[in-house]
PDB file of C-alpha atoms in Angstrom:
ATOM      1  CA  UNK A   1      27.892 -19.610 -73.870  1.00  0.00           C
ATOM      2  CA  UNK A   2      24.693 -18.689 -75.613  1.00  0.00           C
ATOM      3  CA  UNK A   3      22.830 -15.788 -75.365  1.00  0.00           C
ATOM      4  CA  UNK A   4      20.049 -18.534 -73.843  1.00  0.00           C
ATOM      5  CA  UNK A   5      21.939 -20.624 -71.206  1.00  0.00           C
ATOM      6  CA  UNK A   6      23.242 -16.873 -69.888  1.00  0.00           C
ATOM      7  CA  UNK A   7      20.087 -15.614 -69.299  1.00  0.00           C
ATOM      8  CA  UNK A   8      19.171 -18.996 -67.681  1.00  0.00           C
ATOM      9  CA  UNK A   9      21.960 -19.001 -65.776  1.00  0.00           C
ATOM     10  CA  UNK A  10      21.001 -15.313 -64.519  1.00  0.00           C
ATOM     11  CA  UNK A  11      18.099 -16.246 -61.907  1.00  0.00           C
ATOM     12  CA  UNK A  12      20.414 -18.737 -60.164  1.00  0.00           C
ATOM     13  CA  UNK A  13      22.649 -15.961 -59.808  1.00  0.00           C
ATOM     14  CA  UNK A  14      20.026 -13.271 -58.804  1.00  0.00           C
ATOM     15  CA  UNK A  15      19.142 -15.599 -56.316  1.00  0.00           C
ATOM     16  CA  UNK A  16      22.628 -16.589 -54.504  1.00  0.00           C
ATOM     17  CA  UNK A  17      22.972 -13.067 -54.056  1.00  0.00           C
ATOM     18  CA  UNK A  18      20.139 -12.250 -52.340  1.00  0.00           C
ATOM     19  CA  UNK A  19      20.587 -15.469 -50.346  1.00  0.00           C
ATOM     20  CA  UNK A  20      24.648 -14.281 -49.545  1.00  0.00           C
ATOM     21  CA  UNK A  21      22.754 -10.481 -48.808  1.00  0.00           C
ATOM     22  CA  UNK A  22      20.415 -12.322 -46.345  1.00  0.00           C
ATOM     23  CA  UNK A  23      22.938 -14.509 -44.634  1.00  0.00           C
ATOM     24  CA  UNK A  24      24.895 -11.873 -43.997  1.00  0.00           C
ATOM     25  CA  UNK A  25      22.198  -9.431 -42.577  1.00  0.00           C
ATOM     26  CA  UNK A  26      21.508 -12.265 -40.405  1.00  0.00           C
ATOM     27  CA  UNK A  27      25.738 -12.924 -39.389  1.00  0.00           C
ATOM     28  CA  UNK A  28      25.386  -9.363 -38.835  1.00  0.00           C
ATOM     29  CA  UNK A  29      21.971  -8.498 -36.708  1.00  0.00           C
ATOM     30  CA  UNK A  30      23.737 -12.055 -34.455  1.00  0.00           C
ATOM     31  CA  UNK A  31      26.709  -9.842 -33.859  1.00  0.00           C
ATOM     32  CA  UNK A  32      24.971  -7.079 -33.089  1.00  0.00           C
ATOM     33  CA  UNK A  33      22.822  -8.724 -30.025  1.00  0.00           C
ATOM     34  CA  UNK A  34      25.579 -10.731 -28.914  1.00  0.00           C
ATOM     35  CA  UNK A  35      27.961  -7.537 -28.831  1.00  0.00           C
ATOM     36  CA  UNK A  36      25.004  -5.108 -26.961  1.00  0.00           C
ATOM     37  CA  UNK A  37      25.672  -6.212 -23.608  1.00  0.00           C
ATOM     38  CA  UNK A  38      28.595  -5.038 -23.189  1.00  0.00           C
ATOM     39  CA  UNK A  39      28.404  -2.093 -24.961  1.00  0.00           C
ATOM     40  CA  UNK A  40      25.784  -1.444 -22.643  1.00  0.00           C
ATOM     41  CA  UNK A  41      27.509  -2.337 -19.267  1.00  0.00           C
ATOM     42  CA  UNK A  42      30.371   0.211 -21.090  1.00  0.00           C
ATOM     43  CA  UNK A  43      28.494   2.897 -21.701  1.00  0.00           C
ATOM     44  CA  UNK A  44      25.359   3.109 -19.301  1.00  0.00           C
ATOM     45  CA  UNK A  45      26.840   4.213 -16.294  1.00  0.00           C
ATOM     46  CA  UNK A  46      29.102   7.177 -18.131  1.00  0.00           C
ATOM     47  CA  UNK A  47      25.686   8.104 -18.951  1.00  0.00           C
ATOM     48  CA  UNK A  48      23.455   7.628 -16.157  1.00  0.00           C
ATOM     49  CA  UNK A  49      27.150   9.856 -14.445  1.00  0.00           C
ATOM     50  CA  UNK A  50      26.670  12.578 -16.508  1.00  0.00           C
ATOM     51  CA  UNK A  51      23.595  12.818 -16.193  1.00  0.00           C
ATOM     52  CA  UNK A  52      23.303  13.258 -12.835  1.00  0.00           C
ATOM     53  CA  UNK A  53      25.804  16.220 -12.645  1.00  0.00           C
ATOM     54  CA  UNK A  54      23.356  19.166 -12.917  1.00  0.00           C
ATOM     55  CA  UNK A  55      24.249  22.561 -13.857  1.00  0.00           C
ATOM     56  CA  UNK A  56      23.558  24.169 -10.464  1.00  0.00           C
ATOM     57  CA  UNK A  57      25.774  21.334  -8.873  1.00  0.00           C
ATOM     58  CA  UNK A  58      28.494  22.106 -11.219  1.00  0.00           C
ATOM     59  CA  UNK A  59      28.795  25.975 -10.930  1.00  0.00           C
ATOM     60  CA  UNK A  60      28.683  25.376  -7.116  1.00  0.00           C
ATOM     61  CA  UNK A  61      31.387  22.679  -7.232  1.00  0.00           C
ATOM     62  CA  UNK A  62      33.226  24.861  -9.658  1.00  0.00           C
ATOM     63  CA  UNK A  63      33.275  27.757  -7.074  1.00  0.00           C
ATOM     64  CA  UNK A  64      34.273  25.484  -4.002  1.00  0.00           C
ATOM     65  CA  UNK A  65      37.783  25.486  -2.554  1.00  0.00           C
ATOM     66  CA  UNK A  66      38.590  21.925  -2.406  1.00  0.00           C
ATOM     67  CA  UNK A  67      37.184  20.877  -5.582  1.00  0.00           C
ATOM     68  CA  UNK A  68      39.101  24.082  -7.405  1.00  0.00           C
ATOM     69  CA  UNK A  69      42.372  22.751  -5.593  1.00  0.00           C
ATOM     70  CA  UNK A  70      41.963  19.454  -6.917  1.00  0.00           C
ATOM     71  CA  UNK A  71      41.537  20.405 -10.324  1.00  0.00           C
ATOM     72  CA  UNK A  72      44.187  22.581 -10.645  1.00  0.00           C
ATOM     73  CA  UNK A  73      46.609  20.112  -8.611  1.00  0.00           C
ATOM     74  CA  UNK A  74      45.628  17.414 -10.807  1.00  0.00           C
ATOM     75  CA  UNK A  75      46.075  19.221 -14.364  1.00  0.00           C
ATOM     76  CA  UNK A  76      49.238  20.780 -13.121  1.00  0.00           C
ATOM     77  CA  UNK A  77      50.993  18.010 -11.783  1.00  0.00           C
ATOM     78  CA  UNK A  78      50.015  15.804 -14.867  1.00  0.00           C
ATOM     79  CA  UNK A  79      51.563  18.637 -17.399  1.00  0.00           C
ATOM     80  CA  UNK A  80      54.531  18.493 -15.282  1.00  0.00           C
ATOM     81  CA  UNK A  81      54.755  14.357 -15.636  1.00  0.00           C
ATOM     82  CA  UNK A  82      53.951  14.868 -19.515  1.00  0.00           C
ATOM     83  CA  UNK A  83      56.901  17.123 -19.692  1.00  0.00           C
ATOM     84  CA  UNK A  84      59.241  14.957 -17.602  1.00  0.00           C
ATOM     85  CA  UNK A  85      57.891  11.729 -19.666  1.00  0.00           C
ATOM     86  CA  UNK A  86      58.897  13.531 -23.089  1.00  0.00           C
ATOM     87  CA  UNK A  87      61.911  14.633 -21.984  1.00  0.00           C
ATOM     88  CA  UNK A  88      63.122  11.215 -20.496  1.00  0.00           C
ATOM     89  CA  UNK A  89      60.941   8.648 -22.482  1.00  0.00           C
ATOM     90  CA  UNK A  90      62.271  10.286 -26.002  1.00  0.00           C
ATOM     91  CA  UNK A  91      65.940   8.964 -25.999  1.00  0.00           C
ATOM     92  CA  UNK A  92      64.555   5.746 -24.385  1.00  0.00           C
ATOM     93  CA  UNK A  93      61.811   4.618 -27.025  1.00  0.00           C
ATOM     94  CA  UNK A  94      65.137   5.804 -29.660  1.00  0.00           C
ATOM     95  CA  UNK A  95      67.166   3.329 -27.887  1.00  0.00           C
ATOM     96  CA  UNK A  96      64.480   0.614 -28.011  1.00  0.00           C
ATOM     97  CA  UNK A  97      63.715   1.212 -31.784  1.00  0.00           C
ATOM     98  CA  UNK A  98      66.686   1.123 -32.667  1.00  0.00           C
ATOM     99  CA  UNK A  99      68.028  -1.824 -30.393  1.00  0.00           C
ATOM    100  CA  UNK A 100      68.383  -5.193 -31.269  1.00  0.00           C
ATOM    101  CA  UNK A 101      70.116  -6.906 -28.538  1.00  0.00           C
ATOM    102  CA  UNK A 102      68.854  -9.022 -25.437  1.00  0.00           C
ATOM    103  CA  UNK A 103      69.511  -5.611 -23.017  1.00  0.00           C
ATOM    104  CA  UNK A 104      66.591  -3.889 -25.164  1.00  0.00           C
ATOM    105  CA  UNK A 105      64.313  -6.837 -24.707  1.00  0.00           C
ATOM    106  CA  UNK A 106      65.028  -6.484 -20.855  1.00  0.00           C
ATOM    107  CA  UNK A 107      64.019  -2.637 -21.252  1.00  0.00           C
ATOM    108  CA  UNK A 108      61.194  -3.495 -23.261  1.00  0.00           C
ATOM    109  CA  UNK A 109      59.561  -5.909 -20.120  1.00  0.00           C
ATOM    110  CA  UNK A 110      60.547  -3.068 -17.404  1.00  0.00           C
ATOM    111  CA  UNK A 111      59.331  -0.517 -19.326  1.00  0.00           C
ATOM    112  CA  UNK A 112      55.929  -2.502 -19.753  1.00  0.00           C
ATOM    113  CA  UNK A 113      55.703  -3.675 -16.381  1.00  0.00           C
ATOM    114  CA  UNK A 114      54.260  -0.700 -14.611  1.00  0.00           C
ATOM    115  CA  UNK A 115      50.897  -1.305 -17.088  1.00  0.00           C
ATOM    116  CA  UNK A 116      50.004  -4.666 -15.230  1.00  0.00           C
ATOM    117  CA  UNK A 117      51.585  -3.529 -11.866  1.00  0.00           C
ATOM    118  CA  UNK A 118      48.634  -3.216  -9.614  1.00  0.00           C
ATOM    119  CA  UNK A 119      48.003   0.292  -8.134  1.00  0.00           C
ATOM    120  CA  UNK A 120      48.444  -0.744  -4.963  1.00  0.00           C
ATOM    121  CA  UNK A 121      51.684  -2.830  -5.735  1.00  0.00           C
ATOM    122  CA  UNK A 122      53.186   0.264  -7.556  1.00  0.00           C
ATOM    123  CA  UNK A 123      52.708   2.692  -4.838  1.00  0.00           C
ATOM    124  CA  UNK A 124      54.271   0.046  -1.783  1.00  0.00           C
ATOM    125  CA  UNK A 125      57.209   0.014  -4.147  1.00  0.00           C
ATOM    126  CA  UNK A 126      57.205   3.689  -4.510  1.00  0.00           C
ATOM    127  CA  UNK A 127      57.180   4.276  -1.106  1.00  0.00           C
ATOM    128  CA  UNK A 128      59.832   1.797  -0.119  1.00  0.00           C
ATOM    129  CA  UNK A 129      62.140   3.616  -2.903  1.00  0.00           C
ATOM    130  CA  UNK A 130      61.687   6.560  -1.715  1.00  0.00           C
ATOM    131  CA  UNK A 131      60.147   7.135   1.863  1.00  0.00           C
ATOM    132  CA  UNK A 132      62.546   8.386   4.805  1.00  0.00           C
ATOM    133  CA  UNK A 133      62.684   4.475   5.967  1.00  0.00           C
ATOM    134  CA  UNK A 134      64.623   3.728   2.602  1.00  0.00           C
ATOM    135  CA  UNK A 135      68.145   4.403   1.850  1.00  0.00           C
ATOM    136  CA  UNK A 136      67.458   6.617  -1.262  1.00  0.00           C
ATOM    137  CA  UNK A 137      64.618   8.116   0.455  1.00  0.00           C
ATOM    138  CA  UNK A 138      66.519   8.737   3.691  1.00  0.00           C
ATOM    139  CA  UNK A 139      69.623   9.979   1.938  1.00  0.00           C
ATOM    140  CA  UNK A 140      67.481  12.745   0.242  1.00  0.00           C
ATOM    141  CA  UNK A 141      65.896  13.696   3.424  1.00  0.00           C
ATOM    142  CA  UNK A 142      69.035  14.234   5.055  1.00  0.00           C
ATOM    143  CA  UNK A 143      69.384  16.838   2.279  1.00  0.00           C
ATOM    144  CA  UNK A 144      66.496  18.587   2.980  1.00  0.00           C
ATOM    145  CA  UNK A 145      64.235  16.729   0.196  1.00  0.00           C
ATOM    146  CA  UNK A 146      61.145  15.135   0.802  1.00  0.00           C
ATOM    147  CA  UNK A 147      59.307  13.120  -1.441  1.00  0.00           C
ATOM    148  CA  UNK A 148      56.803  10.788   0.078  1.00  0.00           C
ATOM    149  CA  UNK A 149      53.161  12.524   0.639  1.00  0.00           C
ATOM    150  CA  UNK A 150      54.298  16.047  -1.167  1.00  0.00           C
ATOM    151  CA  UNK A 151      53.010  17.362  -4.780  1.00  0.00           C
ATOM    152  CA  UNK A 152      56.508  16.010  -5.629  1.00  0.00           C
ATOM    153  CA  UNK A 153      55.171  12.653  -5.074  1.00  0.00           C
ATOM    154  CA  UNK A 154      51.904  12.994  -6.929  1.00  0.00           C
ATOM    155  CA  UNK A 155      54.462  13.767 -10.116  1.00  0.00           C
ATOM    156  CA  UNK A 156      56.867  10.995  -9.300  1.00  0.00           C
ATOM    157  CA  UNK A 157      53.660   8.256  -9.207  1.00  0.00           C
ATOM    158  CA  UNK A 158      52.252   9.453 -12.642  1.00  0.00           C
ATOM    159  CA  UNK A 159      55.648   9.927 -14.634  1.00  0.00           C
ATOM    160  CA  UNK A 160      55.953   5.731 -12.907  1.00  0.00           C
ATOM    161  CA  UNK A 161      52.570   4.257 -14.197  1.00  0.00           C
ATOM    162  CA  UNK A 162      52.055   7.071 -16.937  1.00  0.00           C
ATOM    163  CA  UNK A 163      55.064   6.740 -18.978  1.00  0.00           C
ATOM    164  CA  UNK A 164      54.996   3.242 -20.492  1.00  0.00           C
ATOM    165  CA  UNK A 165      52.139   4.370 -22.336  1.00  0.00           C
ATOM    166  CA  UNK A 166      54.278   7.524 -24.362  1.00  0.00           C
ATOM    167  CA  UNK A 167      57.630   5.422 -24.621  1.00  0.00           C
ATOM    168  CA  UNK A 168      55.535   2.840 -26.441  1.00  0.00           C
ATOM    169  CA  UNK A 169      53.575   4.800 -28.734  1.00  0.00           C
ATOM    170  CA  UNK A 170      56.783   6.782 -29.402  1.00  0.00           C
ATOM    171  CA  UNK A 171      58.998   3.303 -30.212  1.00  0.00           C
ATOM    172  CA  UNK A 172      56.441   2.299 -32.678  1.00  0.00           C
ATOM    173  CA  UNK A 173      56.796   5.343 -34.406  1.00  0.00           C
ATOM    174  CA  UNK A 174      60.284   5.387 -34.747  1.00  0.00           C
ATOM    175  CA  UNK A 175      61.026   1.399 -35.374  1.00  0.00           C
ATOM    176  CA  UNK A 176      58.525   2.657 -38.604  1.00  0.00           C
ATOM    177  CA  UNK A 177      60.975   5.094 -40.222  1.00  0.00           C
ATOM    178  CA  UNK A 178      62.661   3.388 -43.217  1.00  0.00           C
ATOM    179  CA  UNK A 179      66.103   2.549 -42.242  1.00  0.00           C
ATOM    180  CA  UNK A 180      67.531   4.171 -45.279  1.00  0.00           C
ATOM    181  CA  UNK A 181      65.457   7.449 -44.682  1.00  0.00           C
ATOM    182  CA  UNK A 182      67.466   7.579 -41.470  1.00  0.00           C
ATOM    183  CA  UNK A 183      71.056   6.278 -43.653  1.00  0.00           C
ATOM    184  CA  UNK A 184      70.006   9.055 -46.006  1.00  0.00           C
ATOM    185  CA  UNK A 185      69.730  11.707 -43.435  1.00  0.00           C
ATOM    186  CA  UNK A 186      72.879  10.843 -41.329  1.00  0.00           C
ATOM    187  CA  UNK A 187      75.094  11.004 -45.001  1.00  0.00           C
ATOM    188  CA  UNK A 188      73.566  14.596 -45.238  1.00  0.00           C
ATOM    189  CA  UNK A 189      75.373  15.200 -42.318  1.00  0.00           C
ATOM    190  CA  UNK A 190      72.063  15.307 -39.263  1.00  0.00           C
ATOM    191  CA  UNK A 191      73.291  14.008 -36.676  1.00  0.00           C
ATOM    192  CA  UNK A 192      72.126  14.084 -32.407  1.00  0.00           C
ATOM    193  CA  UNK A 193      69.894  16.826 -32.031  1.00  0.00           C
ATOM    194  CA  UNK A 194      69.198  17.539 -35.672  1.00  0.00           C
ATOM    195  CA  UNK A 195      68.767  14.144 -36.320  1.00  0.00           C
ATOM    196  CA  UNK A 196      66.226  13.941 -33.366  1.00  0.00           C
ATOM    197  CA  UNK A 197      64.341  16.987 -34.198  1.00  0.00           C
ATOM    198  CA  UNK A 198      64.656  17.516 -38.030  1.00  0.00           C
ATOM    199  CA  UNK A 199      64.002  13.825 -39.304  1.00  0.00           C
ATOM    200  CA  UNK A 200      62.775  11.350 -36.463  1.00  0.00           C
ATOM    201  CA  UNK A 201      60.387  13.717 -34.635  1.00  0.00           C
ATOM    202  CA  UNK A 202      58.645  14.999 -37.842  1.00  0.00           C
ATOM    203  CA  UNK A 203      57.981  11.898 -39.272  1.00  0.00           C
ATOM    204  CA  UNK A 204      56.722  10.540 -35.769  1.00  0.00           C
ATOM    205  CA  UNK A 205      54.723  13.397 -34.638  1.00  0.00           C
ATOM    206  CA  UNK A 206      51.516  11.079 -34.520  1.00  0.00           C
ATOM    207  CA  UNK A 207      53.063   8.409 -32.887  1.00  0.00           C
ATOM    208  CA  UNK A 208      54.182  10.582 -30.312  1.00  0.00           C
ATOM    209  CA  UNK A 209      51.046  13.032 -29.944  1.00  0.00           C
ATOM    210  CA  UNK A 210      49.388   9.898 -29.401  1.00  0.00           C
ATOM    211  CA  UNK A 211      51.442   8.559 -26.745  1.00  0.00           C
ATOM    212  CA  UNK A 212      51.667  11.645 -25.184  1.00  0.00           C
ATOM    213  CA  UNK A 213      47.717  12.154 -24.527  1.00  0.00           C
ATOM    214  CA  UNK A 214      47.540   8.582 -23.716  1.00  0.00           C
ATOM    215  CA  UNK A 215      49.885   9.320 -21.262  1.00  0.00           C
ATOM    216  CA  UNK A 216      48.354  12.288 -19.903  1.00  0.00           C
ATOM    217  CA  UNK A 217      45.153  10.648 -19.808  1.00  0.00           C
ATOM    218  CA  UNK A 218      46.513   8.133 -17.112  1.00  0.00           C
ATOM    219  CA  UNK A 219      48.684  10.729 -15.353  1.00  0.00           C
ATOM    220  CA  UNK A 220      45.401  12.541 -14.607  1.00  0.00           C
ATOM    221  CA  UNK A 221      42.715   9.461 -13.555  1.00  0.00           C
ATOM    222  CA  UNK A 222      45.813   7.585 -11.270  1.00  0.00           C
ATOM    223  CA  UNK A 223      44.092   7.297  -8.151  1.00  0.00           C
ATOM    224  CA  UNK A 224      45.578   3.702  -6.457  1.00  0.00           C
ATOM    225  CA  UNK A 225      49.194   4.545  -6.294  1.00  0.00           C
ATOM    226  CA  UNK A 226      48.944   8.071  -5.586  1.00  0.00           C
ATOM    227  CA  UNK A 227      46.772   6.831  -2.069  1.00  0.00           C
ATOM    228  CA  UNK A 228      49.678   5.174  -1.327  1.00  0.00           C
ATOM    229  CA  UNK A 229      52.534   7.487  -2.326  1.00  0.00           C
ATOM    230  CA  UNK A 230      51.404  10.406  -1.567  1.00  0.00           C
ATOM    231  CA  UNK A 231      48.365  10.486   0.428  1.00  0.00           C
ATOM    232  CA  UNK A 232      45.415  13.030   0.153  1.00  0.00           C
ATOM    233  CA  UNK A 233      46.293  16.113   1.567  1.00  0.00           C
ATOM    234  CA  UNK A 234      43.543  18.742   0.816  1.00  0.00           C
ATOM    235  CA  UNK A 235      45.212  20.895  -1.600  1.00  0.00           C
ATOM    236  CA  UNK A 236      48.883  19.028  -1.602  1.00  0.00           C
ATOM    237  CA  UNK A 237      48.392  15.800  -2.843  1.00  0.00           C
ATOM    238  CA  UNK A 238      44.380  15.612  -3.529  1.00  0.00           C
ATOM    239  CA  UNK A 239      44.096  14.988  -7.092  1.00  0.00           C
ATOM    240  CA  UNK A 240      40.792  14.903  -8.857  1.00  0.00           C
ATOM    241  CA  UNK A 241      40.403  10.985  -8.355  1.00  0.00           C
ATOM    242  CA  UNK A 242      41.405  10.961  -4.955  1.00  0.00           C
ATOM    243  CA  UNK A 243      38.618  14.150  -4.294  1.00  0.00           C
ATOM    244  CA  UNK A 244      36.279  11.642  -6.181  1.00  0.00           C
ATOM    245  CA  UNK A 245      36.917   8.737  -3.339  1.00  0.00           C
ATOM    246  CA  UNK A 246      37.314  11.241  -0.574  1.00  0.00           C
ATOM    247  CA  UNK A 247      33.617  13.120  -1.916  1.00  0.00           C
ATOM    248  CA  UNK A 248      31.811   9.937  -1.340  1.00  0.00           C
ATOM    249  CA  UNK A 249      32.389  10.484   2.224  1.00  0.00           C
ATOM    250  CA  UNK A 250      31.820  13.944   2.740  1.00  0.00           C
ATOM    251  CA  UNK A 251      29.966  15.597  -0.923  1.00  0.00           C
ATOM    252  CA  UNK A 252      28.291  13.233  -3.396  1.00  0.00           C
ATOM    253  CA  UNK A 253      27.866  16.273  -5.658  1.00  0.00           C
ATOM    254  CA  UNK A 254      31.709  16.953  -5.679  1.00  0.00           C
ATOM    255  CA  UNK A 255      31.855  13.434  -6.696  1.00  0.00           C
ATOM    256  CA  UNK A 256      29.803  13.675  -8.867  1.00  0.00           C
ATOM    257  CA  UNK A 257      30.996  17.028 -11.042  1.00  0.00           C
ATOM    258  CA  UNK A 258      34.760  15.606 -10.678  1.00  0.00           C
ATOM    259  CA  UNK A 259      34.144  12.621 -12.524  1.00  0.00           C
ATOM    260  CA  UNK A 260      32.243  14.376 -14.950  1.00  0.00           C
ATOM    261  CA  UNK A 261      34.990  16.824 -15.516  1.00  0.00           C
ATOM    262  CA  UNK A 262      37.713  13.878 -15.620  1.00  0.00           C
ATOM    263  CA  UNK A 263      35.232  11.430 -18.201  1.00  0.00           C
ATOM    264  CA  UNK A 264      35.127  14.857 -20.979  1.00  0.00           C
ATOM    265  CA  UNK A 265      39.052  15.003 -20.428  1.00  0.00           C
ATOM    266  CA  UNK A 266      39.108  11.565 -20.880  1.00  0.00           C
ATOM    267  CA  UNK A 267      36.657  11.915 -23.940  1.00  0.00           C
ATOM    268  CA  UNK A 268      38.378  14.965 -25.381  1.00  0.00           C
ATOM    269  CA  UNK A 269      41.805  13.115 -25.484  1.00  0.00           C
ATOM    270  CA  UNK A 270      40.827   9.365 -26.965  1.00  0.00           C
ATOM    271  CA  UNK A 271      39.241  11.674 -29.517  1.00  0.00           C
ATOM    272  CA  UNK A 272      42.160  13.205 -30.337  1.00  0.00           C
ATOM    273  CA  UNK A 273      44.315   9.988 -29.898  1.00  0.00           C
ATOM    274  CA  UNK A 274      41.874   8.352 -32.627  1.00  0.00           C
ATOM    275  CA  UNK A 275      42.587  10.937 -35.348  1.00  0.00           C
ATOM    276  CA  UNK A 276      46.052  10.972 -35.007  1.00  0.00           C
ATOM    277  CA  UNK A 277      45.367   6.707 -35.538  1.00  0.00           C
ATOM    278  CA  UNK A 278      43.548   7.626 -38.837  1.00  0.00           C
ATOM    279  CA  UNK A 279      45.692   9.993 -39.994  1.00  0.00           C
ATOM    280  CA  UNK A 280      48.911   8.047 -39.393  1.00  0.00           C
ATOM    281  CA  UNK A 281      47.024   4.865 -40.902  1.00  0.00           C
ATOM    282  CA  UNK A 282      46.031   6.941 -43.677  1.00  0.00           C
ATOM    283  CA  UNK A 283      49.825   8.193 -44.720  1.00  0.00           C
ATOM    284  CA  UNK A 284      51.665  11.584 -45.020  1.00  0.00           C
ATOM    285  CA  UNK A 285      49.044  14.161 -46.634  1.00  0.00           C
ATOM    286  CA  UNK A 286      50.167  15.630 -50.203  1.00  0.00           C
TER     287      UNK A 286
END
């Protein structure tokens, strides 16, 4: 090509790129008003919520007995279901990352189905487990345990719907450990435990810090089961949701401050659970 026909041929290319620039401002500004809707319908009423929860109505919320109960019944009772959900979730998302057969798929679906249960479903079938009326429930009772409508309950209905969420995170992060890393490490003798906690856990941590504040994060908002399970007895059972549907009733300002309290949590932790994303998608740091 000359030194002519190239600078010729330079306009025409000038000029499809400022056409392709333009067409895609345009794709882009269409996107933009066709996604502001619902971004709006997402995030107006968080707003208009938190900005109705003065700071007078918060320091006197903050000093009341029933909405201190609640708060510290709902963060300690979700701790304890985070604790019990590690413990017990751990050796299952292991067995489902590593699991090939038809049995795992079946543990895969009833693992998964408390995430689509409804609320309501999920605490009927709670309380037919384990009320006095049932024969596990009954048998306890006649052993002096009670779980139906006790703080016992309130930790039994999160670890239920809360759990699915950590086992799943945690299975992802284990099915993504190179098979011969793992053949490596088991030749070097780790084994069990070591295995577990030297090797798998370290190169999973994200996966499973993750899971685990996804999983606190719907151990503390359950509201629909917990009605069912275990009722809302004023400092027993009253979690900060239920002291959100009971406050309509009785204190719109304890409404109010709860759900503002619950939406930072709630903030604070898919914060958290979106680093962890970018740091796991962005590989082991050097």
């Amino acid at each position: 090509m000359t030194r002519d026909s190239a600078w010729q041929s330079r306009p025409r290319v000038v000029r499809d790129g400022v056409v392709s620039s333009v067409a895609s401002s345009r794709e882009r500004a269409a996107w933009t008003i066709l996604a502001l809707p619902l971004l709006l319908l997402l995030a107006v009423p968080i707003v208009l919520l938190v900005g109705r929860a003065s700071s007078g109505a918060i320091a006197r919320e903050l000093a009341s007995r029933e909405t201190h109960e609640a708060i510290v019944l709902s963060l300690a009772t979700s701790v304890i279901s985070l604790g019990v959900t590690i413990v017990l979730g751990t050796p299952l998302a292991l067995y489902l990352a590593r699991s090939r057969s038809r049995l795992g798929v079946i543990l895969e679906t009833i693992v998964d189905l408390p995430t689509v249960l409804p609320p309501s479903v999920a605490g009927v079938a709670l309380l037919l487990a384990f009320g006095r009326t049932s024969i596990l429930g009954g048998w306890l009772h006649e052993r002096g345990l009670d779980i139906a409508f006790t703080s016992l309950a309130v930790v039994v209905t999160q670890v239920f719907v809360a759990s699915p969420y950590f086992v799943r995170s945690a299975r992802a992060g284990f099915a993504s450990i190179p098979r011969d890393m793992l053949e490596a490490s088991i030749i070097d003798g780790a084994t069990g435990w070591t295995l577990l906690t030297r090797v798998l856990g370290p190169l999973s941590i994200r996966s499973l810090g993750a899971g685990a504040a996804m999983s606190w994060s719907r151990a503390l908002g359950e509201f629909g089961a917990t009605m069912i399970f275990a009722g809302s007895l004023s400092g027993v059972t009253r979690t900060m949701p239920i002291a959100v549907y009971v406050g309509f009733e009785s204190s719109l300002d304890r409404a109010i401050v709860l759900s503002t309290i619950l939406i930072a949590l709630s903030v604070i932790l898919l914060v958290l659970v979106r680093v962890l994303g970018w740091r796991a998608a962005s590989g082991p740091e050097n």
